[in-house]
Tab-separated table of C-alpha atoms in Angstrom:
chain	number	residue	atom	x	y	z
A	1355	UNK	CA	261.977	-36.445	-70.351
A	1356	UNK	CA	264.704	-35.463	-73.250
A	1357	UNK	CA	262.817	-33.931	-76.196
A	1358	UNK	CA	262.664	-37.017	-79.180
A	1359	UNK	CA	265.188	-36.118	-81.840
A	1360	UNK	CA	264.179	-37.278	-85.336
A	1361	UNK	CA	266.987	-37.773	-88.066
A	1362	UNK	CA	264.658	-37.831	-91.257
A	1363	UNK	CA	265.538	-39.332	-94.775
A	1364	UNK	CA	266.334	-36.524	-96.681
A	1365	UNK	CA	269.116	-35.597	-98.960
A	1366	UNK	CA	272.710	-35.489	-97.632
A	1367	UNK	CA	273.162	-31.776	-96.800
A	1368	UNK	CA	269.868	-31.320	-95.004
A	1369	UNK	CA	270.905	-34.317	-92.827
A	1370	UNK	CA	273.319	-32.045	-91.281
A	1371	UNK	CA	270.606	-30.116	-89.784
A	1372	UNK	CA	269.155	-31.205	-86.361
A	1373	UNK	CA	265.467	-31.431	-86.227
A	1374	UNK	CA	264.108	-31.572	-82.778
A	1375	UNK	CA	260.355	-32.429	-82.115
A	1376	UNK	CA	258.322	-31.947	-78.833
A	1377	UNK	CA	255.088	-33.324	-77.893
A	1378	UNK	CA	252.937	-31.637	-75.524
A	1379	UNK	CA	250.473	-34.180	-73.051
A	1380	UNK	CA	247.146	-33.686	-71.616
A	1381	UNK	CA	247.836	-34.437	-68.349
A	1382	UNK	CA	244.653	-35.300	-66.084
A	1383	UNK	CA	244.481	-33.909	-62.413
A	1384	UNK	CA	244.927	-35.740	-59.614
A	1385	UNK	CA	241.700	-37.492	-58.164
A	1386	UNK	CA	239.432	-40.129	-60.351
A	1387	UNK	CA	238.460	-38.502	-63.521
A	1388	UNK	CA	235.177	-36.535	-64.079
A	1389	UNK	CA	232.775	-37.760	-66.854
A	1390	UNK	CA	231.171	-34.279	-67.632
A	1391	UNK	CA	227.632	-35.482	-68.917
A	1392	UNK	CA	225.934	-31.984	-68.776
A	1393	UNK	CA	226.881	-28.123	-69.641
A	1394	UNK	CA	225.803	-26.769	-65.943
A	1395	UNK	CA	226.678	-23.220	-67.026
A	1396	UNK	CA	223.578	-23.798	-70.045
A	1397	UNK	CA	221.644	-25.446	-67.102
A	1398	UNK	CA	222.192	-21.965	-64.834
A	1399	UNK	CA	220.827	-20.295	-67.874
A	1400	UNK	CA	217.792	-22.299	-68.510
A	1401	UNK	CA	216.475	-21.646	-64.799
A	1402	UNK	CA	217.409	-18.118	-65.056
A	1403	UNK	CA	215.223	-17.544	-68.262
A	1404	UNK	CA	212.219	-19.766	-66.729
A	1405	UNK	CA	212.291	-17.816	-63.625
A	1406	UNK	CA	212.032	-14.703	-65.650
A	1407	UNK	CA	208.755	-15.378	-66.130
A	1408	UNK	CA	207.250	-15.671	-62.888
A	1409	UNK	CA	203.455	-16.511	-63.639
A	1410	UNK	CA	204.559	-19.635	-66.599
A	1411	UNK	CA	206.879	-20.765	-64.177
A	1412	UNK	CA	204.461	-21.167	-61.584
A	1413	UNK	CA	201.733	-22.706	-64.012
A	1414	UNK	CA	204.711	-25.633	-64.382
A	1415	UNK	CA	205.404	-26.056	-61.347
A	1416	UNK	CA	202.858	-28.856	-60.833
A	1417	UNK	CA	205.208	-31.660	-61.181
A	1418	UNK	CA	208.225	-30.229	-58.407
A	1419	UNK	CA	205.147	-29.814	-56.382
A	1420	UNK	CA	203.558	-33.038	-56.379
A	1421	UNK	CA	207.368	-34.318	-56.157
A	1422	UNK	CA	208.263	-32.401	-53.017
A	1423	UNK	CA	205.138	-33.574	-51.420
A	1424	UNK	CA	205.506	-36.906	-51.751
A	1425	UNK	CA	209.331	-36.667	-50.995
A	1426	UNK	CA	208.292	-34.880	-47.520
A	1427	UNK	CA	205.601	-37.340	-46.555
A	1428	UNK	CA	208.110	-39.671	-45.642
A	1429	UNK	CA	209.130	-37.391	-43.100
A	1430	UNK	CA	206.494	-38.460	-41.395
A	1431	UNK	CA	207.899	-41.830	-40.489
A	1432	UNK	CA	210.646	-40.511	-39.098
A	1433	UNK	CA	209.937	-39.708	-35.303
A	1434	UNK	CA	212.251	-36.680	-34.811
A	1435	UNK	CA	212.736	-33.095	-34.972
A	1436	UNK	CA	215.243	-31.419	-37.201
A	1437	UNK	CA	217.524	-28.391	-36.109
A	1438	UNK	CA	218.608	-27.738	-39.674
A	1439	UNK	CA	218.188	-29.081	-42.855
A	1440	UNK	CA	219.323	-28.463	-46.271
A	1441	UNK	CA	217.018	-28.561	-49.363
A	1442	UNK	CA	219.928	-28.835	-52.345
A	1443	UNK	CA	219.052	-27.846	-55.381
A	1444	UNK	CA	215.965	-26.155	-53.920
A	1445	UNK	CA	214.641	-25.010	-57.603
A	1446	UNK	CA	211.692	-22.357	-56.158
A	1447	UNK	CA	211.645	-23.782	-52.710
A	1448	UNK	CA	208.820	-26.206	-53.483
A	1449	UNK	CA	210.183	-28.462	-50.410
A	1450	UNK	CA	209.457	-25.486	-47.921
A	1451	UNK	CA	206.643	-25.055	-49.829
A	1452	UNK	CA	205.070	-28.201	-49.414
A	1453	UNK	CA	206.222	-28.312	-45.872
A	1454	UNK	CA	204.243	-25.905	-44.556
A	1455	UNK	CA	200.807	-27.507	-45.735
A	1456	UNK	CA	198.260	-28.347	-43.037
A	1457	UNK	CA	197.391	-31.856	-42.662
A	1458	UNK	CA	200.159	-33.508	-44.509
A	1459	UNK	CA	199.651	-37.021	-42.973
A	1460	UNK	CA	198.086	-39.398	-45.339
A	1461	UNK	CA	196.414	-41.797	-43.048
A	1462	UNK	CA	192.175	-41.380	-43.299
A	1463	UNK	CA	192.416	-42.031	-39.922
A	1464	UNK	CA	194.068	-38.906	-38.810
A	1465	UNK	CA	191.894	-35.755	-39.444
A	1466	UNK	CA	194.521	-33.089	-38.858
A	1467	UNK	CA	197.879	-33.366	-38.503
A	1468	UNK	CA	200.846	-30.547	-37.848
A	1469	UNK	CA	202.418	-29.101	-41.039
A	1470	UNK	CA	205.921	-30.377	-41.320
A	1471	UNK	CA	207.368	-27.324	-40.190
A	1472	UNK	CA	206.130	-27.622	-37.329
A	1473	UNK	CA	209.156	-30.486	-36.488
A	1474	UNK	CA	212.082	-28.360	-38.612
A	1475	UNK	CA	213.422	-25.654	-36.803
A	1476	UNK	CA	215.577	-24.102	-39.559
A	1477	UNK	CA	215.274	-24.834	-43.269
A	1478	UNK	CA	218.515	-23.578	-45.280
A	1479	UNK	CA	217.710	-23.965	-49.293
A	1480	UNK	CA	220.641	-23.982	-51.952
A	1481	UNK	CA	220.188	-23.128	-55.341
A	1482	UNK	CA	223.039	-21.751	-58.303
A	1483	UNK	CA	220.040	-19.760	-59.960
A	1484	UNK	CA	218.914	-16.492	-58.038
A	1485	UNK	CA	216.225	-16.008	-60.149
A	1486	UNK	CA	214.779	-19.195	-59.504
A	1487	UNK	CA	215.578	-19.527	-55.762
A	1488	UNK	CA	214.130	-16.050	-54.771
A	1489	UNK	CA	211.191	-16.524	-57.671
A	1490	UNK	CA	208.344	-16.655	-54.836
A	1491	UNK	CA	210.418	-14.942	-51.351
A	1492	UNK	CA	207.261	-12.779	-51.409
A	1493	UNK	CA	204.392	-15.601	-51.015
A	1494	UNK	CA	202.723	-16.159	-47.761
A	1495	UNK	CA	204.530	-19.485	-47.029
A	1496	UNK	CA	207.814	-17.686	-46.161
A	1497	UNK	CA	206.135	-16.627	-43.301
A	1498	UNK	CA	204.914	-19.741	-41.894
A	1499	UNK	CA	208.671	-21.358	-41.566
A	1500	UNK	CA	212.167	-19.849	-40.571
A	1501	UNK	CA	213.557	-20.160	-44.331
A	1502	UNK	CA	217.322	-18.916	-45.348
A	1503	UNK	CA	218.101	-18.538	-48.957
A	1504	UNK	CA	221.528	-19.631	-50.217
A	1505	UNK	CA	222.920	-19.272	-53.991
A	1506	UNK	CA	225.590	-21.898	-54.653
A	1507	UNK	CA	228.381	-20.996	-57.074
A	1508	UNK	CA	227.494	-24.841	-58.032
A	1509	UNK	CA	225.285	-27.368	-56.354
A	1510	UNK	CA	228.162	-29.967	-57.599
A	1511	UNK	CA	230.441	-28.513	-54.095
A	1512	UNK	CA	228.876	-27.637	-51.306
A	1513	UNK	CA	230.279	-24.746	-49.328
A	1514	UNK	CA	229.183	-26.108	-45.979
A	1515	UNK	CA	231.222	-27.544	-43.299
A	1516	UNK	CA	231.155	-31.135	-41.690
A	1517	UNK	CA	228.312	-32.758	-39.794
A	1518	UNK	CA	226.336	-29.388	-40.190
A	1519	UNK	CA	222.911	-30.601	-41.161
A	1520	UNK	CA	220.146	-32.547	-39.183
A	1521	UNK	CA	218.908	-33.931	-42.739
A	1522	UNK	CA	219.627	-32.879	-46.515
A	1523	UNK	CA	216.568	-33.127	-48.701
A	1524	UNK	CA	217.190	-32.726	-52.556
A	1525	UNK	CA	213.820	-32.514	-55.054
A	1526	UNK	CA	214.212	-33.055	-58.929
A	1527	UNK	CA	217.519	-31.549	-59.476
A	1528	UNK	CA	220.074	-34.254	-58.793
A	1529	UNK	CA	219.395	-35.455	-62.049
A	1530	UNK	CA	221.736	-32.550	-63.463
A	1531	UNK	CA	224.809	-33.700	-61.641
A	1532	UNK	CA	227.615	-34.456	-63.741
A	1533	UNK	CA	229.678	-36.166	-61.065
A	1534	UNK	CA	227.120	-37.701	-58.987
A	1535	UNK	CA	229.465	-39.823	-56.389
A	1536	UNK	CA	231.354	-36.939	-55.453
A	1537	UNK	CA	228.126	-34.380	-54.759
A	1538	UNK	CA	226.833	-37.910	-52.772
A	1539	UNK	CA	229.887	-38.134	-50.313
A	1540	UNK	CA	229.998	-34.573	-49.487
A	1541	UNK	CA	226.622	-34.850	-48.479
A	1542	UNK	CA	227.494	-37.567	-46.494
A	1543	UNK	CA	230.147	-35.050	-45.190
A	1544	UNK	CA	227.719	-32.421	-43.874
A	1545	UNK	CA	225.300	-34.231	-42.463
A	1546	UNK	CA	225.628	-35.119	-38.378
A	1547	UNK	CA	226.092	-38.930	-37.327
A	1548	UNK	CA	222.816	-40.571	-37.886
A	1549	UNK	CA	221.077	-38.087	-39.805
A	1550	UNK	CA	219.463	-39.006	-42.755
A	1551	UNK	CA	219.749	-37.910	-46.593
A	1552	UNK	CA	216.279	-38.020	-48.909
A	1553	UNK	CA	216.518	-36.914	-51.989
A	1554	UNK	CA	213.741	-37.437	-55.403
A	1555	UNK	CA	215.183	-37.633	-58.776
A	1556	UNK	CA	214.146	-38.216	-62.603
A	1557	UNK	CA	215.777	-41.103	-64.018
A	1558	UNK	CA	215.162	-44.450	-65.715
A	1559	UNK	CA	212.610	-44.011	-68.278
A	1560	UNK	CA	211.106	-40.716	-67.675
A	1561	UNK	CA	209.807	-39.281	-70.975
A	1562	UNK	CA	210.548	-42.668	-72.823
A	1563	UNK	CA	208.088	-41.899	-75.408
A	1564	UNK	CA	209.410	-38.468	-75.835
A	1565	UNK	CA	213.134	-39.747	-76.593
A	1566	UNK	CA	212.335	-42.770	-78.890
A	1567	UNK	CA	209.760	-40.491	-81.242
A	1568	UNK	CA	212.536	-37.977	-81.517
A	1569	UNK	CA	214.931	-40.946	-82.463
A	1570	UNK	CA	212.655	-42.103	-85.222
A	1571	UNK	CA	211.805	-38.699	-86.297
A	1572	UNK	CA	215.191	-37.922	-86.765
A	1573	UNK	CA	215.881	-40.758	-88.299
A	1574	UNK	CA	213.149	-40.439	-90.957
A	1575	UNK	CA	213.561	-36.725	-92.034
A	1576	UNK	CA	217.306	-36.398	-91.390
A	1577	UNK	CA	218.794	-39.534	-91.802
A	1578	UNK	CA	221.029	-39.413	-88.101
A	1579	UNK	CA	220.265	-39.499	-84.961
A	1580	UNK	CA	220.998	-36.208	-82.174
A	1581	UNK	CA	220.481	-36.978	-78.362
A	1582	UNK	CA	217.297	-34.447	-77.713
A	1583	UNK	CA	216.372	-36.162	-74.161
A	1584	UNK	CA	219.191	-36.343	-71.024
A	1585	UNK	CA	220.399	-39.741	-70.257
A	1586	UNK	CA	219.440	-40.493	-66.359
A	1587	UNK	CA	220.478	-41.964	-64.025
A	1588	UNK	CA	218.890	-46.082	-63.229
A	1589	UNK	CA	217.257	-47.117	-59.822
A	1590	UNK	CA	219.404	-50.382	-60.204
A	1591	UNK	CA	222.853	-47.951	-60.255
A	1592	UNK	CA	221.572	-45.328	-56.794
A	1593	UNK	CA	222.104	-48.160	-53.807
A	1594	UNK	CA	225.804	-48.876	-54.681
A	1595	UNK	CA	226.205	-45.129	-55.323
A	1596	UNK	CA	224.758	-44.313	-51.666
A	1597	UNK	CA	226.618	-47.084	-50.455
A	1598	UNK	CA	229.888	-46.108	-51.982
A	1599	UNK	CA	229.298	-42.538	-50.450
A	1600	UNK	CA	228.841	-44.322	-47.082
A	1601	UNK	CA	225.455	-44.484	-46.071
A	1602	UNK	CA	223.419	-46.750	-43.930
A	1603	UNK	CA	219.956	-48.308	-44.156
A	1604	UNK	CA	219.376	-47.599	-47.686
A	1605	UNK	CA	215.995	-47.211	-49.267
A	1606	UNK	CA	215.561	-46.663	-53.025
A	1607	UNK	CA	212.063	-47.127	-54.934
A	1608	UNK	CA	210.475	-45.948	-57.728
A	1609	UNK	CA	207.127	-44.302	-58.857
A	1610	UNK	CA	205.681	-43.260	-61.903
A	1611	UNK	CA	203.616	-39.563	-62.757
A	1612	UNK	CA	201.849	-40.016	-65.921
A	1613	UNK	CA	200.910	-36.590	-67.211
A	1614	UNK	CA	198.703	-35.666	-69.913
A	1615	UNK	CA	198.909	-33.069	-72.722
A	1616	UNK	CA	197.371	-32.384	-75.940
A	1617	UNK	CA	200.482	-32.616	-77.910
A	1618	UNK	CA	203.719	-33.073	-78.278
A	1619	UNK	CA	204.048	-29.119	-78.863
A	1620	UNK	CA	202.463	-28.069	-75.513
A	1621	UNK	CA	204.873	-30.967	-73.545
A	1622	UNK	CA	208.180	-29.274	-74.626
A	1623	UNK	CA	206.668	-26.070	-73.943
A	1624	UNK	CA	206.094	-27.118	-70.511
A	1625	UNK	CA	209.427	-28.378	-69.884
A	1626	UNK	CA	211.166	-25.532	-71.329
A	1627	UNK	CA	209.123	-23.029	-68.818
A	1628	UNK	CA	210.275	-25.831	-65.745
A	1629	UNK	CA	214.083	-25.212	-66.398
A	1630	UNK	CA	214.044	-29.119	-67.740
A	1631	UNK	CA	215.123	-28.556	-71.892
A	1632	UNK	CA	217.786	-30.262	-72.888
A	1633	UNK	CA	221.826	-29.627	-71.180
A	1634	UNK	CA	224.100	-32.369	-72.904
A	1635	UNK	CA	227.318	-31.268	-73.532
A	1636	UNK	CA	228.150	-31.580	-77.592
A	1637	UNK	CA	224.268	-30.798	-78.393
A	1638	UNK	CA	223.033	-28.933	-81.467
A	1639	UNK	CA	222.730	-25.724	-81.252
A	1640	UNK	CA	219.416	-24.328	-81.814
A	1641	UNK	CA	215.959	-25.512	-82.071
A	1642	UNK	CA	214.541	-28.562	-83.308
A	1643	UNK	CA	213.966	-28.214	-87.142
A	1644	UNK	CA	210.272	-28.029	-87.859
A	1645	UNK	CA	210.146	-31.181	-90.309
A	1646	UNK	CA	211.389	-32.662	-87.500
A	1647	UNK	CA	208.906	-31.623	-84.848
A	1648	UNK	CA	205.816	-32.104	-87.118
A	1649	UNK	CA	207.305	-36.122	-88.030
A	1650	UNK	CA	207.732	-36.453	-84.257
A	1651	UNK	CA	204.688	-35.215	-83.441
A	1652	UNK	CA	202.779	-37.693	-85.977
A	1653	UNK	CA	204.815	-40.918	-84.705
A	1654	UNK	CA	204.395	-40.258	-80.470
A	1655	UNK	CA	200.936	-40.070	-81.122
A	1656	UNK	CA	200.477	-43.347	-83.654
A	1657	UNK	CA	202.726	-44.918	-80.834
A	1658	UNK	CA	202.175	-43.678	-77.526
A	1659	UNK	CA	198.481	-41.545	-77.895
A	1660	UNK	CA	195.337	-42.191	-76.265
A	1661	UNK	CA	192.015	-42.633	-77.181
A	1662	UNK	CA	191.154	-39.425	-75.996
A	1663	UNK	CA	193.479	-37.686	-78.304
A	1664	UNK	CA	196.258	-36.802	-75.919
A	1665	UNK	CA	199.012	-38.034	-75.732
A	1666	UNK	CA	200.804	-39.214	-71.983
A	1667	UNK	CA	203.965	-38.144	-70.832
A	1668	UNK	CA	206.240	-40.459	-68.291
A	1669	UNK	CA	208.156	-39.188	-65.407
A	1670	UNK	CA	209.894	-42.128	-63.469
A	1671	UNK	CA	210.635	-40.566	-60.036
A	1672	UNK	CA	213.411	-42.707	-57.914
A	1673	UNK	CA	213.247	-41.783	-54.233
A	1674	UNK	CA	216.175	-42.747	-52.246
A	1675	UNK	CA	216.759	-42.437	-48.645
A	1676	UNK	CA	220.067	-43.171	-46.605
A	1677	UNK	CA	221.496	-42.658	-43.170
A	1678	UNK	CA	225.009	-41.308	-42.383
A	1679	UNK	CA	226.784	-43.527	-39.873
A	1680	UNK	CA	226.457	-42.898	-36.283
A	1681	UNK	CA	227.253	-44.017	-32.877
A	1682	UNK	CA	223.930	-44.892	-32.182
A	1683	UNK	CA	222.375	-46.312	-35.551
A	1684	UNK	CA	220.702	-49.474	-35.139
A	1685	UNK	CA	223.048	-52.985	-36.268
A	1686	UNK	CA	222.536	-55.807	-37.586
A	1687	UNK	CA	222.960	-58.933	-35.277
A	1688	UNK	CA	225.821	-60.414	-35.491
A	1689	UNK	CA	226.078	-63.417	-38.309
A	1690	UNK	CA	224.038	-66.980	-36.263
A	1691	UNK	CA	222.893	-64.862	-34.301
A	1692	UNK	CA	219.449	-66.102	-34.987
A	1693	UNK	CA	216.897	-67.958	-32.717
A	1694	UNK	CA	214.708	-69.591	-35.452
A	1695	UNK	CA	215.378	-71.657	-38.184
A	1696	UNK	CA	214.534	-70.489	-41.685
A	1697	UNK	CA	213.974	-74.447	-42.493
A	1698	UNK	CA	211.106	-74.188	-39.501
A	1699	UNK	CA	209.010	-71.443	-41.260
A	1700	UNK	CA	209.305	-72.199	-44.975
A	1701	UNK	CA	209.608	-76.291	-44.798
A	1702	UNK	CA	212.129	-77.900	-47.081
A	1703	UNK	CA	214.743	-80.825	-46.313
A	1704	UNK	CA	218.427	-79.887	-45.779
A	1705	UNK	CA	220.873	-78.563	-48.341
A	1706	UNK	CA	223.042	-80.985	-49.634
């Protein structure tokens, strides 16, 4: 493109003189364009810091615990064993954790059961933090499953190659993806034909109460409003996302931890020791101003305490599983196909 030349009204003799402008573009790079939500290099940090120290980061770790349990339970209705899976994002490696317990079968009616491990033959976990991945490599669960650590450079691309993986689990750190479609298809990459992909993640309204009495506490003492919670991610939007990345059979649902503290002081505490503080991009730098802690503190409880004096804490889990396409994945029948007549079963007239 010819640089724009601009012939200005000025007097006569300066008219004489040429005066050439250019304009520089942004120019986007090829592929759909990236909505960057989160700063992943502050995430890195965060986990790096909690790791640090090893005993408070344990103490917190009752939520990725209870998460990764009830994420590998429904391992159990899958009648299979695995050659290699992936745990992305593995945080402290509370899925091989949790695998490992004895008796992990729910049912009353079954006394004992095999730990989980018992049906994976190789467990590969991914992580960007070393600190965090390698926080417990010296606890006695290591021992009881063949475990490989792996730091990623980024858990948003995935250094592995095609139809590598038996499964791919992910537990509570999905949530953190800026670019959630992409990191979706190339797991859909390096998993093997008719393998499946379960994965746990906050989203919805987890820590509702949290986010609105920091909105109105804001609002009160500073007159504005500063995002202090991380948007997430709705159950509504993961079934098209799984389906755009091209998997099969989908299952998403949702569940609800309700955790109690004594205040609002001890909650962010918590979550700052988990790795979980706040990573949007644009936030304001430094802590929350005291005025502002103390007015949020007063307004979660008149809105949100219990009678007991605590006050509870939401964490909307949505668990999602789906299946890569394979060969020999169950169809559907083809369309009238059917042998009974809805109208037979649920009574009604014909549609008119």
């Amino acid at each position: 493109m010819r640089p724009a030349t601009l012939k200005p009204f000025l007097p006569q003799p300066a008219i004489r003189r040429r005066i050439l402008i250019r304009r520089n573009y942004a120019v986007q790079a090829p592929g759909n364009p990236t909505l960057q939500v989160f700063d992943r290099h502050a995430k890195y940090l965060q986990k790096e810091r909690a790791a640090a120290s090893v005993e408070r980061s344990r103490q917190v770790d009752y939520l990725k615990d209870e998460v990764a349990i009830r994420l590998t339970e429904r391992l159990l209705d899958i009648n299979r064993t695995f050659n290699h899976v992936l745990d992305l994002g593995a945080n402290s490696c509370n899925i091989a954790r949790a695998i490992t317990l004895p008796d992990p079968d729910p049912d009353p009616s079954k006394t004992t059961s095999y730990p989980l491990s018992s049906r994976i033959a190789h467990l590969t976990a991914a992580d960007s933090s070393r600190a965090m991945l390698y926080r417990d490599a010296d606890l006695p669960f290591n021992q009881e499953i063949n475990l490989t650590r792996e730091v990623l450079d980024d858990e948003e691309r995935l250094p592995f190659e095609g139809n590598t993986f038996d499964a791919v689990l992910s537990s509570l750190s999905m949530h953190w993806i800026n670019d959630l479609p992409s990191v979706l298809a190339q797991i859909n990459h390096v998993l093997k034909p008719d393998a499946p992909f379960m994965a746990a993640m906050f989203g919805g309204d987890t820590l509702f109460e949290l986010r609105t009495s920091l909105q109105l506490a804001d609002q009160e003492r500073r007159g504005g409003v500063s995002p202090h919670v991380s948007p997430l991610a709705d159950v509504r939007d993961m079934g098209g996302l799984l389906q755009k990345a091209g998997f099969k059979m989908l299952t998403v649902d949702v569940d609800d931890i309700i955790v109690d503290f004594p205040d609002t002081f001890a909650l962010m505490q918590d979550l700052q020791a988990m790795g979980e503080s706040n990573a949007i991009l644009g936030r304001e730098a430094g802590p929350i101003k005291k005025d502002v802690l103390l007015a949020n503190e007063g307004i979660y409880r008149e809105l949100h305490g219990n009678e007991d004096g605590t006050i509870p804490a939401t964490f909307r889990m949505i668990y999602m599983i789906g299946w890569k396409e394979g060969p020999n994945q169950s169809q559907p029948l083809p369309r009238g196909s059917g042998q009974v007549n809805i109208k037979d079963i649920l009574g009604g007239g014909e549609v008119k």
